[in-house]
């Protein structure tokens, strides 16, 4: 059967950083994000006897996959992986380990008890190698399309659990609007999934402006960066103790539409995560000079009465948290800065949906 899904990316207001179980992707802390309507991936998946090998095409590039004797499939050779890393836009370059797409499809095949080969075509509207939010939309779309195509009728909670195992933050993209990924307590991960705090309609004025500052490929992916932080950052345990308060404030702020409280706490939470990264051995510094320039501009604009905040993920791009009424002024100011290569304005978007328009 063939199925197609459309998934939006999400940007965290309370960041997830660190896994207590790397295989199942179980986090040390819960996190909160907004699903963004401006950044999406559409993926069509078909399992069928007519394919004699797995075919995976991401943003017009075919992954070169060869059958492997071991349990998880591998790429033809390391050179191909390197080429993919440097040439592919979002999905594969951001999946951290290219085996993940294949490993994830294998997981879905096993869950459904099927053996057919698969064809996957995935397209996202992300700017090339932008180092954006995460692989969230890519893995959420592939999970929903593949589960449906494999004949598994999963509800949103089950899809979220499955997507989580492909890429942690993908579990949040299953839901629209404002979303919390509950860290869960159980060893098997059955209570670590996302839930909706509020639908997109709840706070239609809320905006995240994504600025693309650098398209250079980052050196440390989030998977390796998190592991390194948990192992070597002397502040990690103390950081964890502060996250619950951030969660409470932002959850409550979203429900009360208290912009100052959500924006200021999200900015603080982001700075705390970057403080961890910077104090990891060896140091992980995702910021570039352009990043800091935008940050300083934002602080200045705010002092001048334009209320906006920033958040930054595992890359150099700055995302500005603001309200709809201030978007025109912020766009004008951002466009005047030479470091800003592109601006994408995101509203609260819907969760992952199955659609009828197949890509093949
Ligand atoms: O799920 P991953 O591996 O893409 O990691 C996401 C990490 C951050 O974007 C920095 C934080 C988050 O919660 O999205």
Short mmCIF file of C-alpha atoms and ligand atoms in Angstrom, two decimals:
data_model
loop_
_atom_site.label_atom_id
_atom_site.label_comp_id
_atom_site.label_asym_id
_atom_site.label_seq_id
_atom_site.Cartn_x
_atom_site.Cartn_y
_atom_site.Cartn_z
CA UNK A 1 0.00 0.00 0.00
CA UNK A 2 1.07 3.55 -0.68
CA UNK A 3 0.63 6.44 1.76
CA UNK A 4 1.73 10.07 1.93
CA UNK A 5 2.13 12.31 4.96
CA UNK A 6 2.85 15.99 5.46
CA UNK A 7 4.64 17.01 8.64
CA UNK A 8 5.68 20.39 9.96
CA UNK A 9 8.96 20.99 11.78
CA UNK A 10 8.90 22.25 15.33
CA UNK A 11 11.05 24.64 17.31
CA UNK A 12 11.59 24.08 21.01
CA UNK A 13 10.76 26.75 23.59
CA UNK A 14 12.04 24.43 26.34
CA UNK A 15 14.92 22.44 24.86
CA UNK A 16 15.59 18.72 24.99
CA UNK A 17 19.31 18.04 25.43
CA UNK A 18 20.51 14.65 26.62
CA UNK A 19 19.34 11.04 26.37
CA UNK A 20 18.94 8.63 29.25
CA UNK A 21 18.56 5.83 26.69
CA UNK A 22 20.27 6.33 23.34
CA UNK A 23 18.77 3.35 21.56
CA UNK A 24 15.14 4.12 22.37
CA UNK A 25 15.81 7.87 22.39
CA UNK A 26 14.53 8.57 25.88
CA UNK A 27 15.34 12.06 27.15
CA UNK A 28 16.47 13.17 30.58
CA UNK A 29 14.00 16.06 30.47
CA UNK A 30 10.60 16.93 29.06
CA UNK A 31 10.51 19.67 26.41
CA UNK A 32 7.99 22.07 24.85
CA UNK A 33 7.82 23.24 21.24
CA UNK A 34 5.70 25.02 18.69
CA UNK A 35 4.88 23.17 15.49
CA UNK A 36 5.75 25.57 12.65
CA UNK A 37 3.57 25.89 9.58
CA UNK A 38 6.33 27.37 7.41
CA UNK A 39 8.73 24.42 7.44
CA UNK A 40 7.39 21.09 6.21
CA UNK A 41 8.21 17.75 4.65
CA UNK A 42 5.98 15.64 2.41
CA UNK A 43 6.83 11.95 2.18
CA UNK A 44 5.32 9.11 0.16
CA UNK A 45 6.06 5.52 1.15
CA UNK A 46 5.14 2.30 -0.62
CA UNK A 47 5.99 -1.22 0.50
CA UNK A 48 5.66 -3.65 -2.39
CA UNK A 49 6.89 -6.91 -3.93
CA UNK A 50 7.52 -5.01 -7.14
CA UNK A 51 10.65 -3.46 -5.61
CA UNK A 52 13.68 -5.73 -5.36
CA UNK A 53 15.61 -3.22 -3.23
CA UNK A 54 14.88 -0.31 -0.94
CA UNK A 55 14.73 2.98 -2.85
CA UNK A 56 14.95 6.18 -0.85
CA UNK A 57 14.88 9.55 -2.56
CA UNK A 58 15.23 12.61 -0.38
CA UNK A 59 15.01 16.05 -1.93
CA UNK A 60 15.67 14.62 -5.40
CA UNK A 61 18.76 12.70 -4.33
CA UNK A 62 18.68 8.93 -4.12
CA UNK A 63 20.37 7.32 -1.16
CA UNK A 64 22.68 4.58 -2.34
CA UNK A 65 21.77 1.62 -0.19
CA UNK A 66 23.10 -1.90 -0.44
CA UNK A 67 21.89 -5.05 1.20
CA UNK A 68 23.91 -5.99 4.22
CA UNK A 69 24.36 -9.30 6.01
CA UNK A 70 23.93 -7.71 9.44
CA UNK A 71 20.60 -6.65 10.86
CA UNK A 72 20.67 -3.00 9.88
CA UNK A 73 21.23 -1.88 6.30
CA UNK A 74 24.25 0.25 5.49
CA UNK A 75 25.29 2.64 2.81
CA UNK A 76 27.33 1.51 -0.14
CA UNK A 77 30.46 3.18 1.14
CA UNK A 78 31.66 5.93 3.39
CA UNK A 79 32.34 8.21 0.45
CA UNK A 80 28.66 8.18 -0.47
CA UNK A 81 27.76 9.13 3.07
CA UNK A 82 30.21 12.03 2.97
CA UNK A 83 28.87 13.18 -0.36
CA UNK A 84 25.35 13.00 0.98
CA UNK A 85 26.31 14.91 4.07
CA UNK A 86 27.72 17.78 2.10
CA UNK A 87 25.27 17.86 -0.78
CA UNK A 88 21.87 17.00 0.60
CA UNK A 89 19.58 19.67 1.89
CA UNK A 90 17.67 18.96 4.98
CA UNK A 91 16.42 15.52 5.62
CA UNK A 92 19.44 13.26 5.36
CA UNK A 93 22.02 15.81 6.31
CA UNK A 94 19.99 16.39 9.43
CA UNK A 95 19.23 12.80 10.32
CA UNK A 96 22.58 12.69 12.14
CA UNK A 97 23.37 9.18 11.10
CA UNK A 98 22.21 8.23 7.64
CA UNK A 99 21.52 4.71 8.76
CA UNK A 100 18.64 6.14 10.74
CA UNK A 101 16.25 6.45 7.83
CA UNK A 102 16.83 2.83 6.91
CA UNK A 103 16.89 1.64 10.49
CA UNK A 104 13.66 3.49 11.10
CA UNK A 105 11.96 1.92 8.08
CA UNK A 106 13.14 -1.47 9.26
CA UNK A 107 11.63 -0.78 12.69
CA UNK A 108 8.31 0.09 11.05
CA UNK A 109 8.48 -3.05 8.87
CA UNK A 110 9.09 -5.17 11.96
CA UNK A 111 6.27 -3.49 13.91
CA UNK A 112 3.89 -4.26 11.04
CA UNK A 113 5.29 -7.76 10.47
CA UNK A 114 5.99 -7.19 6.76
CA UNK A 115 9.04 -7.92 4.63
CA UNK A 116 8.41 -6.08 1.35
CA UNK A 117 10.98 -3.64 0.02
CA UNK A 118 10.13 -0.01 0.22
CA UNK A 119 10.15 3.06 -1.99
CA UNK A 120 10.33 6.42 -0.22
CA UNK A 121 10.22 9.84 -1.83
CA UNK A 122 10.56 12.78 0.50
CA UNK A 123 10.57 16.47 -0.24
CA UNK A 124 10.90 19.33 2.17
CA UNK A 125 10.61 23.05 1.63
CA UNK A 126 13.61 23.77 3.82
CA UNK A 127 16.36 25.89 2.36
CA UNK A 128 19.37 23.80 1.41
CA UNK A 129 21.63 22.88 4.33
CA UNK A 130 20.04 25.51 6.48
CA UNK A 131 20.79 23.72 9.73
CA UNK A 132 17.28 24.40 10.82
CA UNK A 133 15.19 23.22 13.70
CA UNK A 134 15.89 19.52 13.37
CA UNK A 135 15.08 16.41 11.45
CA UNK A 136 11.69 16.59 13.14
CA UNK A 137 9.48 17.06 10.08
CA UNK A 138 11.41 14.51 8.02
CA UNK A 139 11.15 11.74 10.59
CA UNK A 140 7.57 12.58 11.55
CA UNK A 141 6.44 12.44 7.90
CA UNK A 142 8.25 9.19 7.17
CA UNK A 143 6.84 7.61 10.35
CA UNK A 144 3.23 8.51 9.58
CA UNK A 145 3.43 7.56 5.88
CA UNK A 146 5.36 4.33 6.46
CA UNK A 147 3.14 3.16 9.33
CA UNK A 148 0.04 3.69 7.18
CA UNK A 149 1.63 2.10 4.11
CA UNK A 150 2.69 -0.90 6.22
CA UNK A 151 -0.92 -1.36 7.32
CA UNK A 152 -0.41 -0.38 10.96
CA UNK A 153 -3.25 1.80 12.15
CA UNK A 154 -1.59 3.78 14.88
CA UNK A 155 -3.10 6.59 16.92
CA UNK A 156 -1.21 9.85 17.50
CA UNK A 157 0.33 8.66 20.74
CA UNK A 158 1.64 5.49 19.10
CA UNK A 159 2.94 7.48 16.13
CA UNK A 160 4.68 9.86 18.50
CA UNK A 161 6.40 6.94 20.28
CA UNK A 162 7.48 5.50 16.94
CA UNK A 163 8.67 8.86 15.53
CA UNK A 164 10.66 9.47 18.74
CA UNK A 165 12.78 6.42 17.95
CA UNK A 166 13.71 7.92 14.58
CA UNK A 167 14.65 11.33 15.96
CA UNK A 168 13.69 12.59 19.41
CA UNK A 169 12.20 15.93 18.46
CA UNK A 170 10.14 14.28 15.67
CA UNK A 171 7.74 12.94 18.31
CA UNK A 172 6.57 16.54 18.91
CA UNK A 173 5.80 17.18 15.22
CA UNK A 174 3.02 14.58 15.24
CA UNK A 175 0.91 17.18 17.07
CA UNK A 176 0.01 20.70 16.00
CA UNK A 177 0.20 23.96 17.93
CA UNK A 178 2.01 23.93 21.26
CA UNK A 179 3.31 20.54 22.27
CA UNK A 180 5.03 18.91 25.24
CA UNK A 181 7.17 15.80 24.96
CA UNK A 182 6.80 14.00 28.28
CA UNK A 183 10.12 12.44 29.24
CA UNK A 184 8.45 9.41 30.82
CA UNK A 185 9.82 7.19 33.54
CA UNK A 186 9.63 3.68 32.11
CA UNK A 187 12.62 1.83 30.70
CA UNK A 188 10.72 0.66 27.63
CA UNK A 189 9.78 4.20 26.55
CA UNK A 190 6.04 3.51 26.51
CA UNK A 191 5.37 6.70 28.51
CA UNK A 192 7.75 8.97 26.58
CA UNK A 193 5.65 10.70 23.90
CA UNK A 194 4.27 14.08 22.98
CA UNK A 195 0.93 15.62 23.95
CA UNK A 196 -0.73 18.80 22.76
CA UNK A 197 -0.78 21.69 25.23
CA UNK A 198 -2.91 23.89 22.96
CA UNK A 199 -3.99 23.72 19.29
CA UNK A 200 -2.77 26.29 16.71
CA UNK A 201 -6.04 28.29 16.96
CA UNK A 202 -5.40 28.90 20.65
CA UNK A 203 -2.68 31.51 19.97
CA UNK A 204 -2.85 32.58 16.35
CA UNK A 205 -0.82 35.76 16.98
CA UNK A 206 2.27 33.86 18.14
CA UNK A 207 5.15 33.87 15.64
CA UNK A 208 8.64 32.45 15.25
CA UNK A 209 10.80 34.19 12.68
CA UNK A 210 13.58 31.93 11.47
CA UNK A 211 16.64 33.77 10.19
CA UNK A 212 19.11 31.89 8.02
CA UNK A 213 22.55 33.29 8.76
CA UNK A 214 24.90 30.58 7.62
CA UNK A 215 24.47 27.52 5.46
CA UNK A 216 27.77 26.02 6.47
CA UNK A 217 27.44 22.45 7.69
CA UNK A 218 27.83 22.21 11.44
CA UNK A 219 30.63 20.09 12.81
CA UNK A 220 28.86 18.40 15.71
CA UNK A 221 25.39 16.93 15.18
CA UNK A 222 22.87 17.03 18.01
CA UNK A 223 23.17 13.31 18.69
CA UNK A 224 26.94 13.42 19.29
CA UNK A 225 26.69 16.83 20.96
CA UNK A 226 24.14 15.63 23.52
CA UNK A 227 26.11 12.52 24.38
CA UNK A 228 29.28 14.56 24.84
CA UNK A 229 27.43 17.05 27.05
CA UNK A 230 25.91 14.41 29.32
CA UNK A 231 29.32 12.76 29.70
CA UNK A 232 31.54 15.78 30.24
CA UNK A 233 29.65 18.97 31.11
CA UNK A 234 30.09 19.70 34.84
CA UNK A 235 26.78 21.60 34.96
CA UNK A 236 24.51 19.01 33.33
CA UNK A 237 22.87 17.74 36.54
CA UNK A 238 22.23 21.23 37.82
CA UNK A 239 20.79 22.27 34.47
CA UNK A 240 18.36 19.36 34.65
CA UNK A 241 17.13 20.60 38.04
CA UNK A 242 16.15 23.93 36.45
CA UNK A 243 14.14 22.54 33.54
CA UNK A 244 10.95 21.71 35.46
CA UNK A 245 10.47 25.33 36.41
CA UNK A 246 10.92 26.40 32.77
CA UNK A 247 8.35 23.81 31.72
CA UNK A 248 5.84 25.04 34.27
CA UNK A 249 6.27 28.70 33.35
CA UNK A 250 6.06 28.11 29.60
CA UNK A 251 3.15 25.66 29.81
CA UNK A 252 1.22 28.16 31.94
CA UNK A 253 2.32 31.08 29.75
CA UNK A 254 1.02 29.33 26.63
CA UNK A 255 -2.33 28.55 28.25
CA UNK A 256 -2.69 32.17 29.47
CA UNK A 257 -1.24 33.63 26.24
CA UNK A 258 1.27 35.50 28.38
CA UNK A 259 3.79 36.49 25.71
CA UNK A 260 6.35 38.13 28.02
CA UNK A 261 6.52 35.11 30.23
CA UNK A 262 6.83 32.60 27.34
CA UNK A 263 9.34 34.68 25.36
CA UNK A 264 11.60 35.61 28.24
CA UNK A 265 11.67 32.11 29.70
CA UNK A 266 12.26 30.47 26.30
CA UNK A 267 15.23 32.79 25.72
CA UNK A 268 16.62 31.99 29.16
CA UNK A 269 16.13 28.26 28.60
CA UNK A 270 17.99 28.46 25.29
CA UNK A 271 20.89 30.34 26.87
CA UNK A 272 21.15 27.71 29.59
CA UNK A 273 21.39 24.96 26.96
CA UNK A 274 24.12 26.84 25.10
CA UNK A 275 25.94 27.37 28.41
CA UNK A 276 26.03 23.57 28.72
CA UNK A 277 27.30 23.13 25.19
CA UNK A 278 30.04 25.70 25.63
CA UNK A 279 31.24 24.04 28.84
CA UNK A 280 31.34 20.54 27.37
CA UNK A 281 34.75 18.96 26.63
CA UNK A 282 35.70 19.56 23.90
CA UNK A 283 33.57 22.72 23.75
CA UNK A 284 30.63 22.74 21.36
CA UNK A 285 30.05 26.26 20.10
CA UNK A 286 27.25 26.43 17.55
CA UNK A 287 27.19 30.22 17.46
CA UNK A 288 28.91 32.19 14.76
CA UNK A 289 29.80 35.87 14.85
CA UNK A 290 26.58 36.55 12.87
CA UNK A 291 24.58 34.69 15.54
CA UNK A 292 25.84 36.96 18.28
CA UNK A 293 25.27 40.08 16.18
CA UNK A 294 21.58 39.18 15.74
CA UNK A 295 21.29 38.36 19.44
CA UNK A 296 22.70 41.77 20.33
CA UNK A 297 20.37 43.48 17.91
CA UNK A 298 17.41 41.70 19.46
CA UNK A 299 18.47 42.76 22.95
CA UNK A 300 18.77 46.35 21.72
CA UNK A 301 15.41 46.33 19.93
CA UNK A 302 13.79 45.01 23.06
CA UNK A 303 15.35 47.72 25.18
CA UNK A 304 13.94 50.18 22.67
CA UNK A 305 10.42 48.86 23.26
CA UNK A 306 10.00 46.26 20.49
CA UNK A 307 9.17 43.13 22.43
CA UNK A 308 10.92 40.12 20.93
CA UNK A 309 13.08 37.28 22.21
CA UNK A 310 15.41 34.73 20.63
CA UNK A 311 15.99 31.03 20.67
CA UNK A 312 18.82 29.05 19.04
CA UNK A 313 19.18 25.30 18.51
CA UNK A 314 22.13 23.10 17.62
CA UNK A 315 23.27 25.45 14.87
CA UNK A 316 23.97 29.12 14.16
CA UNK A 317 20.49 30.26 13.06
CA UNK A 318 18.53 32.60 15.33
CA UNK A 319 14.78 32.20 15.71
CA UNK A 320 12.92 35.26 16.91
CA UNK A 321 9.92 34.85 19.18
CA UNK A 322 7.39 37.61 18.59
CA UNK A 323 3.76 38.52 18.05
CA UNK A 324 2.07 38.97 14.67
CA UNK A 325 1.70 42.75 15.13
CA UNK A 326 5.49 43.19 15.27
CA UNK A 327 6.38 40.98 12.27
CA UNK A 328 6.46 43.82 9.66
CA UNK A 329 8.80 45.97 11.77
CA UNK A 330 11.03 43.02 12.67
CA UNK A 331 11.21 41.91 9.04
CA UNK A 332 12.23 45.40 8.01
CA UNK A 333 14.98 45.53 10.63
CA UNK A 334 16.21 42.01 9.88
CA UNK A 335 16.28 42.59 6.13
CA UNK A 336 18.50 45.61 6.73
CA UNK A 337 21.17 43.37 8.34
CA UNK A 338 23.64 42.00 5.81
CA UNK A 339 24.16 38.72 7.71
CA UNK A 340 20.54 37.65 7.30
CA UNK A 341 20.35 35.55 4.14
CA UNK A 342 16.72 34.48 4.43
CA UNK A 343 13.74 34.96 6.72
CA UNK A 344 10.92 32.47 7.25
CA UNK A 345 7.93 33.53 9.34
CA UNK A 346 6.22 30.61 11.07
CA UNK A 347 2.79 30.57 12.70
CA UNK A 348 1.57 27.76 14.92
CA UNK A 349 1.00 24.91 12.46
CA UNK A 350 -0.97 21.70 12.37
CA UNK A 351 0.27 18.24 13.27
CA UNK A 352 1.30 15.46 10.89
CA UNK A 353 -1.45 14.54 8.42
CA UNK A 354 -1.99 11.86 5.81
CA UNK A 355 -2.74 13.44 2.43
CA UNK A 356 -3.93 12.10 -0.92
CA UNK A 357 -1.37 13.75 -3.20
CA UNK A 358 1.34 11.14 -3.61
CA UNK A 359 4.84 12.13 -4.76
CA UNK A 360 5.05 9.09 -7.12
O1 LIG B 1 15.81 15.48 18.13
P1 LIG B 1 17.10 16.06 17.71
O2 LIG B 1 18.21 15.06 17.71
O3 LIG B 1 16.98 16.78 16.39
O4 LIG B 1 17.57 17.16 18.78
C1 LIG B 1 16.96 18.39 18.97
C2 LIG B 1 17.80 19.24 19.81
C3 LIG B 1 17.41 20.70 19.90
O5 LIG B 1 16.88 21.16 18.69
C4 LIG B 1 18.66 21.53 20.22
C5 LIG B 1 16.42 20.95 21.04
C6 LIG B 1 14.99 20.53 20.81
O6 LIG B 1 14.34 20.23 21.80
O7 LIG B 1 14.51 20.56 19.65
#
